[in-house]
Coordinates of C-alpha atoms in Angstrom, one line a residue:
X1 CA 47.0 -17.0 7.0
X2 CA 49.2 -17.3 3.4
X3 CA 46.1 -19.2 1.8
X4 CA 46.3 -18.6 -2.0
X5 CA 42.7 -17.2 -2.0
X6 CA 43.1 -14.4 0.1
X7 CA 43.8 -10.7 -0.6
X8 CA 46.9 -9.6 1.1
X9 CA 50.5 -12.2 2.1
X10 CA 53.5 -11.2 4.3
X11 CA 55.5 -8.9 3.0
X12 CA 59.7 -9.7 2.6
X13 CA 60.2 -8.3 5.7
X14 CA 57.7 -10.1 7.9
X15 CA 58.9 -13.5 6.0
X16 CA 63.1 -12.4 7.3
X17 CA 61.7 -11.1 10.8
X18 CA 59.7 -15.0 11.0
X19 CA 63.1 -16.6 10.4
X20 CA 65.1 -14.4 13.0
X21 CA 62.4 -15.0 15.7
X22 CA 62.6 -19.2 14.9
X23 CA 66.1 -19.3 14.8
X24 CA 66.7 -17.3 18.2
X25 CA 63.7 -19.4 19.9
X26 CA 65.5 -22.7 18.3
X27 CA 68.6 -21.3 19.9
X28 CA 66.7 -21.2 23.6
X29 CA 65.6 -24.4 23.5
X30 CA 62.2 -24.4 21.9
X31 CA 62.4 -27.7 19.8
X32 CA 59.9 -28.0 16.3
X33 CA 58.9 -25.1 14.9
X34 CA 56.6 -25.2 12.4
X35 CA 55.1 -21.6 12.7
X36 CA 56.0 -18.4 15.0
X37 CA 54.1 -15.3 15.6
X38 CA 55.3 -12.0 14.5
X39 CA 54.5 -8.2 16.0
X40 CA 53.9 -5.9 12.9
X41 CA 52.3 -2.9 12.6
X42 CA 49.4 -4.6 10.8
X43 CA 49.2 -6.6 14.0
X44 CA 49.9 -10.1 15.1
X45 CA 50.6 -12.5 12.0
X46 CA 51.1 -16.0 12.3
X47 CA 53.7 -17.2 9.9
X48 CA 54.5 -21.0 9.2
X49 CA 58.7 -21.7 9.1
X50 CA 60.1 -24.0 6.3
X51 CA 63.1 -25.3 8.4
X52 CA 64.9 -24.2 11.5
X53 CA 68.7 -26.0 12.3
X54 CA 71.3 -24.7 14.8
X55 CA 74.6 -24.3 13.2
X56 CA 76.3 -23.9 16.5
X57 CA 75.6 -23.1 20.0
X58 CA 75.1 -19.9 19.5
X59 CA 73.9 -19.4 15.7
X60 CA 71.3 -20.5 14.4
X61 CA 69.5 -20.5 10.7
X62 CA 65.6 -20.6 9.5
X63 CA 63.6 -20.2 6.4
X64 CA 60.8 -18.8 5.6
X65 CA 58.9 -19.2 2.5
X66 CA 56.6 -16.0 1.5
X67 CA 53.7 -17.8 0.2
X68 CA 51.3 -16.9 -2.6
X69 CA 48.5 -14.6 -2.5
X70 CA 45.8 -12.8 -4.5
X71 CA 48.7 -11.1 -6.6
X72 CA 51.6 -11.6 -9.6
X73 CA 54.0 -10.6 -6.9
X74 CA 57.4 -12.1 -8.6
X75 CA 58.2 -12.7 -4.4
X76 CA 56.2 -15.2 -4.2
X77 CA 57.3 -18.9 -3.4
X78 CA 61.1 -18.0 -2.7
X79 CA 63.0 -18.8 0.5
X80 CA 63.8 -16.1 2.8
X81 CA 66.6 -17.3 5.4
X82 CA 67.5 -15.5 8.5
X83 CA 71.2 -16.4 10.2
X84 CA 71.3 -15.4 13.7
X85 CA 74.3 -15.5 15.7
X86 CA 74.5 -14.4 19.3
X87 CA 77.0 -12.3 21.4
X88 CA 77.4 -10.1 24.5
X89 CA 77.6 -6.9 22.4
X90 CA 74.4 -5.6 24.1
X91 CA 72.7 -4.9 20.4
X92 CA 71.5 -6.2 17.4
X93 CA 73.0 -5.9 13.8
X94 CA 70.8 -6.5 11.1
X95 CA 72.9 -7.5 7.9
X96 CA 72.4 -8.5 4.0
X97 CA 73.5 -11.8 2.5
X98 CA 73.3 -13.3 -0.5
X99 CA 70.5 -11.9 -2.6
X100 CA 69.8 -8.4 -1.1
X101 CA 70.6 -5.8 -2.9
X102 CA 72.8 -3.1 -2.1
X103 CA 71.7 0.4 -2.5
X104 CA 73.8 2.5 -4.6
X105 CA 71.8 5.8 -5.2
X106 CA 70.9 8.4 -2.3
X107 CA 67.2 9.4 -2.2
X108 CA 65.8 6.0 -1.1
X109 CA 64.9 4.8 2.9
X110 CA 68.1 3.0 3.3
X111 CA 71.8 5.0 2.2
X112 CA 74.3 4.1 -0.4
X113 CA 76.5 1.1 0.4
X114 CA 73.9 -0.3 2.6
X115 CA 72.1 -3.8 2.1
X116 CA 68.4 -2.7 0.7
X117 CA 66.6 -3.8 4.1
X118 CA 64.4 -1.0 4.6
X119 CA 63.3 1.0 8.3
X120 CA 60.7 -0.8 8.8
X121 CA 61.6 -4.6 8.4
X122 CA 64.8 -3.7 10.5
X123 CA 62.3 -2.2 13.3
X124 CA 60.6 -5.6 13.2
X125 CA 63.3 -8.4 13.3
X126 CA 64.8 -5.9 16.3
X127 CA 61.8 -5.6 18.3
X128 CA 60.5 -9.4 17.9
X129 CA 64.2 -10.6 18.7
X130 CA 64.6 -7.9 21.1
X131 CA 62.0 -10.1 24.1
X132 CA 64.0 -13.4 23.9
X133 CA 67.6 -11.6 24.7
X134 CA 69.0 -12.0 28.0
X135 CA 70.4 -9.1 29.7
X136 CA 73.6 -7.9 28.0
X137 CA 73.2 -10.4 25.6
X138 CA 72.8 -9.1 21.6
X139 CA 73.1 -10.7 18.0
X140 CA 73.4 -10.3 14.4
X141 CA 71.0 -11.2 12.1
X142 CA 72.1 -12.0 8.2
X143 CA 69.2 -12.1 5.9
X144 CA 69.2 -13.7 2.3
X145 CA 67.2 -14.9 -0.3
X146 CA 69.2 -17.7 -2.5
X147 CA 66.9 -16.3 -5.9
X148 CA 66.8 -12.7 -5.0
X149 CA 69.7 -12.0 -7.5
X150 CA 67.6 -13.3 -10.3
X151 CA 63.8 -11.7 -9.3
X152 CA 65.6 -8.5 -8.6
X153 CA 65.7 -8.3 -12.3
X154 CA 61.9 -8.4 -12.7
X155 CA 61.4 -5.7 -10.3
X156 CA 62.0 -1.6 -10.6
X157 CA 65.7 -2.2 -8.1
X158 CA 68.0 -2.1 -11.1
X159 CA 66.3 1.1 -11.9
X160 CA 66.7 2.4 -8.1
X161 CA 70.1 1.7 -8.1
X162 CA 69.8 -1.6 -5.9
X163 CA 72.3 -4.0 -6.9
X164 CA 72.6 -7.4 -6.6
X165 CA 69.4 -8.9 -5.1
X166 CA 65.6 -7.7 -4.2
X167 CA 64.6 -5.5 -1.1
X168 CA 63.4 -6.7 2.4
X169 CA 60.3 -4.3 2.5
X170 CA 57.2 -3.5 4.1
X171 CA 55.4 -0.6 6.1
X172 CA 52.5 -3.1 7.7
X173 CA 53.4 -6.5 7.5
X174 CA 51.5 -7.5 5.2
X175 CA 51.8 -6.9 1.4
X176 CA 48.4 -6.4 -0.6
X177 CA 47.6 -6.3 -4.3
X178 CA 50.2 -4.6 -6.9
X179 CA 47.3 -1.7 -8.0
X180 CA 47.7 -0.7 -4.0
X181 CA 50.1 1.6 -2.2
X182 CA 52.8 -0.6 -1.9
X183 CA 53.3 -0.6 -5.6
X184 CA 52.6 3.2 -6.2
X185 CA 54.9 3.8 -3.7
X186 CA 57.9 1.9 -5.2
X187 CA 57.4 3.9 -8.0
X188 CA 57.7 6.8 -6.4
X189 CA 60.8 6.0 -5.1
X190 CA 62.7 7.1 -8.5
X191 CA 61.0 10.8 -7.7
X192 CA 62.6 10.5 -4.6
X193 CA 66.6 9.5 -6.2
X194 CA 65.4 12.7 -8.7
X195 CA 65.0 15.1 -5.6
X196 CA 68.2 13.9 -4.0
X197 CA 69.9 15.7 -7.2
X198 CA 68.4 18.9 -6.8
X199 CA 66.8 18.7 -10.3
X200 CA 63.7 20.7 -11.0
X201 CA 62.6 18.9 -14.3
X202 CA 61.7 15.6 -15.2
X203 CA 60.7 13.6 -17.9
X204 CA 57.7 11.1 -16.9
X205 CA 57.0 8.1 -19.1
X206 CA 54.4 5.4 -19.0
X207 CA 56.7 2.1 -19.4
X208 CA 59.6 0.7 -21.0
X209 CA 58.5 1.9 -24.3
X210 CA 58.7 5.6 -23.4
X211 CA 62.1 5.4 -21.9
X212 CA 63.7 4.3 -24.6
X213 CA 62.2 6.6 -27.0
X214 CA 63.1 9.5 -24.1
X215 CA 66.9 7.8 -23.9
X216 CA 66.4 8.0 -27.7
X217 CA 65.0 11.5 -28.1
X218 CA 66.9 12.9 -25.2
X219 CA 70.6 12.1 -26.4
X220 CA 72.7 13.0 -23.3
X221 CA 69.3 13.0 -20.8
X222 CA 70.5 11.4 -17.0
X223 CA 69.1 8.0 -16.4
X224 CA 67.6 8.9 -13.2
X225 CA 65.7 12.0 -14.7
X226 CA 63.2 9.8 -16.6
X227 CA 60.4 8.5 -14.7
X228 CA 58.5 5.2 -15.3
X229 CA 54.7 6.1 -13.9
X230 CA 53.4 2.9 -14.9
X231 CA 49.3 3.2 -14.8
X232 CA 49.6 6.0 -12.2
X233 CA 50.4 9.2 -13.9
X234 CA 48.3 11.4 -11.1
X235 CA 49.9 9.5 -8.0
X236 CA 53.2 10.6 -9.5
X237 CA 52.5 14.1 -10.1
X238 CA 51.1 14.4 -6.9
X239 CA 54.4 13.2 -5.6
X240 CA 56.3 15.9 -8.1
X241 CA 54.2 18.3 -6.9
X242 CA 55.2 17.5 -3.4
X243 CA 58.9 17.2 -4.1
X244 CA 58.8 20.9 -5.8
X245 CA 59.4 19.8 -9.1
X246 CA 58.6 22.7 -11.9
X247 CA 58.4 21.4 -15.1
X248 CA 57.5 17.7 -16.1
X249 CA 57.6 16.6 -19.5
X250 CA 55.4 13.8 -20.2
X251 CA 56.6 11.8 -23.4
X252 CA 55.0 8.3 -24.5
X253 CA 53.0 6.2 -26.8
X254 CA 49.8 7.5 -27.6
X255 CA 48.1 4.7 -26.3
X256 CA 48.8 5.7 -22.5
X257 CA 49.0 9.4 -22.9
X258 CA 45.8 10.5 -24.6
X259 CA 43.8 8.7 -21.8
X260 CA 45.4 12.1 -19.8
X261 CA 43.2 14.8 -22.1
X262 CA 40.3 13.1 -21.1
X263 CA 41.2 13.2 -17.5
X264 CA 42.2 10.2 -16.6
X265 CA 44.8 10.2 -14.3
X266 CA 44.8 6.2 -13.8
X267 CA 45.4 4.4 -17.4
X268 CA 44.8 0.9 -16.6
X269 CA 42.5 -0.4 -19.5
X270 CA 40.8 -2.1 -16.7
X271 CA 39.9 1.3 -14.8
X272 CA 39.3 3.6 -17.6
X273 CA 40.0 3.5 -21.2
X274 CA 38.5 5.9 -23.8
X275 CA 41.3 5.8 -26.3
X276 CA 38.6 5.2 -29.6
X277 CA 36.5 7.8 -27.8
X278 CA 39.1 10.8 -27.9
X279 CA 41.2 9.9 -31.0
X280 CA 37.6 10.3 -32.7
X281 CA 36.3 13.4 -31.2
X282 CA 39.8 14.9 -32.0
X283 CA 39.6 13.9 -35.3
X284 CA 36.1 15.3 -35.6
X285 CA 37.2 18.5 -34.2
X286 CA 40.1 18.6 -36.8
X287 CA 37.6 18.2 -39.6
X288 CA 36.9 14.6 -40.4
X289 CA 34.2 13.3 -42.0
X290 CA 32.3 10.9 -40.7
X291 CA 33.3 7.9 -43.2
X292 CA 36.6 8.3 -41.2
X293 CA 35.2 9.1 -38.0
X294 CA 33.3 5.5 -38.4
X295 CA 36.5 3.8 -39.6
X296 CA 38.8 5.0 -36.8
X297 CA 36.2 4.3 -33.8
X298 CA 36.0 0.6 -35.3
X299 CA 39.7 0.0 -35.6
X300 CA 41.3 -1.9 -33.1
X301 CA 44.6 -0.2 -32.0
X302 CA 45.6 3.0 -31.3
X303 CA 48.4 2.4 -33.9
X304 CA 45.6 1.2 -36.4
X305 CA 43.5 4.4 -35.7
X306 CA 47.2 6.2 -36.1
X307 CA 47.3 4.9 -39.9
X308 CA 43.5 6.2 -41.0
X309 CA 44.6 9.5 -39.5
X310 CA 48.6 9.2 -41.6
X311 CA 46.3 8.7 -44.8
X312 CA 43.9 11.7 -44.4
X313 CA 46.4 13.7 -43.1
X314 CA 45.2 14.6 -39.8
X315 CA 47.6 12.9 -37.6
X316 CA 49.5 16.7 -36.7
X317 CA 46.5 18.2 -36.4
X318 CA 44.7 15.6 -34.4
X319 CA 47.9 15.1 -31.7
X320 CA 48.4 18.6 -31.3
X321 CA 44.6 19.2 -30.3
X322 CA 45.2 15.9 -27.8
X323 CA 48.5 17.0 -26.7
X324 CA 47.2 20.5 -25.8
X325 CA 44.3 18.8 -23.8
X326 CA 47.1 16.5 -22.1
X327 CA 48.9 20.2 -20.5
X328 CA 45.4 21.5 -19.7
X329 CA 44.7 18.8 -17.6
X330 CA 47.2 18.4 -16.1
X331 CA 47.8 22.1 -15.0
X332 CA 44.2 22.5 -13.9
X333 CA 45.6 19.8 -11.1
X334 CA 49.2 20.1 -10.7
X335 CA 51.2 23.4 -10.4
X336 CA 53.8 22.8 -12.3
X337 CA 55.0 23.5 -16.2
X338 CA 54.2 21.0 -18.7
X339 CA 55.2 19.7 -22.2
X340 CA 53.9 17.3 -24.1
X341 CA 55.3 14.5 -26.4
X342 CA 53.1 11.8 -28.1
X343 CA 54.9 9.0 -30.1
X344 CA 54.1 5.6 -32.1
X345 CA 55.1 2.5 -31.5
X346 CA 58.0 3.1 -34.1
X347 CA 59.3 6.4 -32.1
X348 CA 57.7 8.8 -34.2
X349 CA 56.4 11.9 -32.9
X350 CA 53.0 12.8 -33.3
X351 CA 53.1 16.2 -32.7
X352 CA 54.4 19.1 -33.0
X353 CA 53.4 21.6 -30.2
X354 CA 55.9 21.0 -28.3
X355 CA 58.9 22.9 -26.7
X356 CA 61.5 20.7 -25.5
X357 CA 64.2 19.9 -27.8
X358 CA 66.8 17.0 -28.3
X359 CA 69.5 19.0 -26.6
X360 CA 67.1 20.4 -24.1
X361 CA 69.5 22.0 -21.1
X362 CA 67.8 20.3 -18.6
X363 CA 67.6 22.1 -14.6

């Protein structure tokens, strides 16, 4: 199933439920395991197991490792080890170990202070453990990932507030592409830790680069109040909409935001792009002549185009027409209140019709 080719892998939490089942079936008896099947709401998923080795007679340890797939997933290739340990308690306890985070912010699936194993994984390891238990017979499972302390630092858990390791996740079973739902809806988990604190404004930025200039801009802003959207700014104003937000200011480089006034609500350069297209018809609308128009359609950056404009300039006058076609699109789809913020690379901001301030009282 985890050929390299295909489209979709196991997700965390199908790779820690594998290692439960093979360590509970090693534990009854069954002698080399090399693959178990798991029950997932995608369906049935065969999943090959690394090791299995009984620790004790009643506990038991296997690893799983979640195998590559059509996708830069920073998962890929790690061990995911499931302890199990059985008892007379009549239940099953699902802990974290070494490498799972632990959730520190409200908002998100799992609580504060506990290990970042989400609803559904824990559904999973319970209900495929669940069938080999004898009656009144129950066990704990411990799940780690050795590596997940360092990969948790190329994921968006240090900004959810998960500490200390990655996330068992997964809502199928199976973990597709990161353009898909699975990634959108990571994101969206930092609307959800905004909600939790009865805010009613945020501040939405594409990437890394507009938080800082936001955390720079902003001086006394909250953390959790700015919003990476990565290449999804519709998705996540859909899911502001939703959570009754009423104002979102959207601040960024140029070369994400302006893709918005033209109405596209999905900026991968991939999907959509445009950026050579508007910064020249808003220069032409502003006056420019066409020597400039020529020269700023040929140039190869947005920051390039940025520096034509700087020398005619046209830069204010071309930012505030783009900025102004940012809002209108956006509240032709999305009832909320919008400001607009357009910067360069170097923080500077474009232009000037905007409202918020630097010591903006935020709601």
């Amino acid at each position: 199933m985890n050929k390299k080719s295909q489209n979709f892998g196991i997700t965390t939490g199908t790779a820690a439920t594998a290692a439960a089942v093979a360590s509970i079936l090693h534990l009854k008896g069954k002698k080399n395991i090399r693959k178990v099947t798991v029950d997932a709401p995608y369906g049935k998923l065969e999943v090959d197991i690394k090791s299995v080795e009984k620790l004790s007679e009643n506990k038991a340890r296997a690893s799983v490792i979640k195998k590559p797939y059509n996708d830069p997933d920073v998962t890929v290739n790690i061990d995911i080890i499931a302890t199990l340990q059985l008892d007379n308690s009549s239940k099953i306890t699902i802990k974290g170990g070494e490498g799972v985070g632990k959730v520190t912010k409200p908002g998100l699936p799992v609580p504060p202070g506990e290990p970042a194993i989400n609803p559904t994984p824990k559904k999973m390891i319970k209900k495929n453990i669940k069938k080999y238990l004898s009656p009144g017979e129950g066990a704990t499972v411990k799940i780690s990932v050795p590596e997940g302390g360092k990969i948790a630092k190329k994921t968006m858990n240090p900004r959810l507030g998960i500490k200390g390791g990655i996330s068992i996740l997964g809502t199928t079973g199976i973990a597709r592409p990161m353009s898909s739902k699975a990634y959108k809806m990571s994101l969206a988990c930092q609307i959800d830790i905004a909600a939790s604190r009865g805010w009613e404004e945020l501040v939405l930025v594409p990437g890394n680069i507009g938080e800082k200039i936001a955390k720079k801009y902003f001086k006394n802003i909250e953390e959790d109040r700015i919003v990476q959207m990565g290449n999804f700014p519709g998705y996540m104003l859909k899911i502001a909409a939703k959570k009754h937000f009423k104002k979102i200011i959207l601040l960024g480089h140029a070369g994400k935001l302006i893709k918005i006034s033209a109405g596209i609500f999905n900026t991968k350069n991939s999907v959509a792009d445009g950026r050579h297209e508007i910064i020249t018809t808003h220069a032409a609308l502003n006056g420019a002549p066409k020597p400039l128009l020529v020269k700023i359609f040929n140039k190869r950056t947005v920051e390039e185009m940025i520096t034509e404009l700087d020398h005619a300039g046209l830069t204010q006058p071309v930012f505030n027409s783009i900025a102004s076609s940012v809002r209108k699109r956006c509240q032709e789809n999305y009832p909320m209140d919008f400001d607009v913020l357009i910067f360069n690379l170097k923080g500077r901001i474009l232009n000037t019709n905007f409202k918020t301030r630097p010591d903006h009282a935020f709601k």
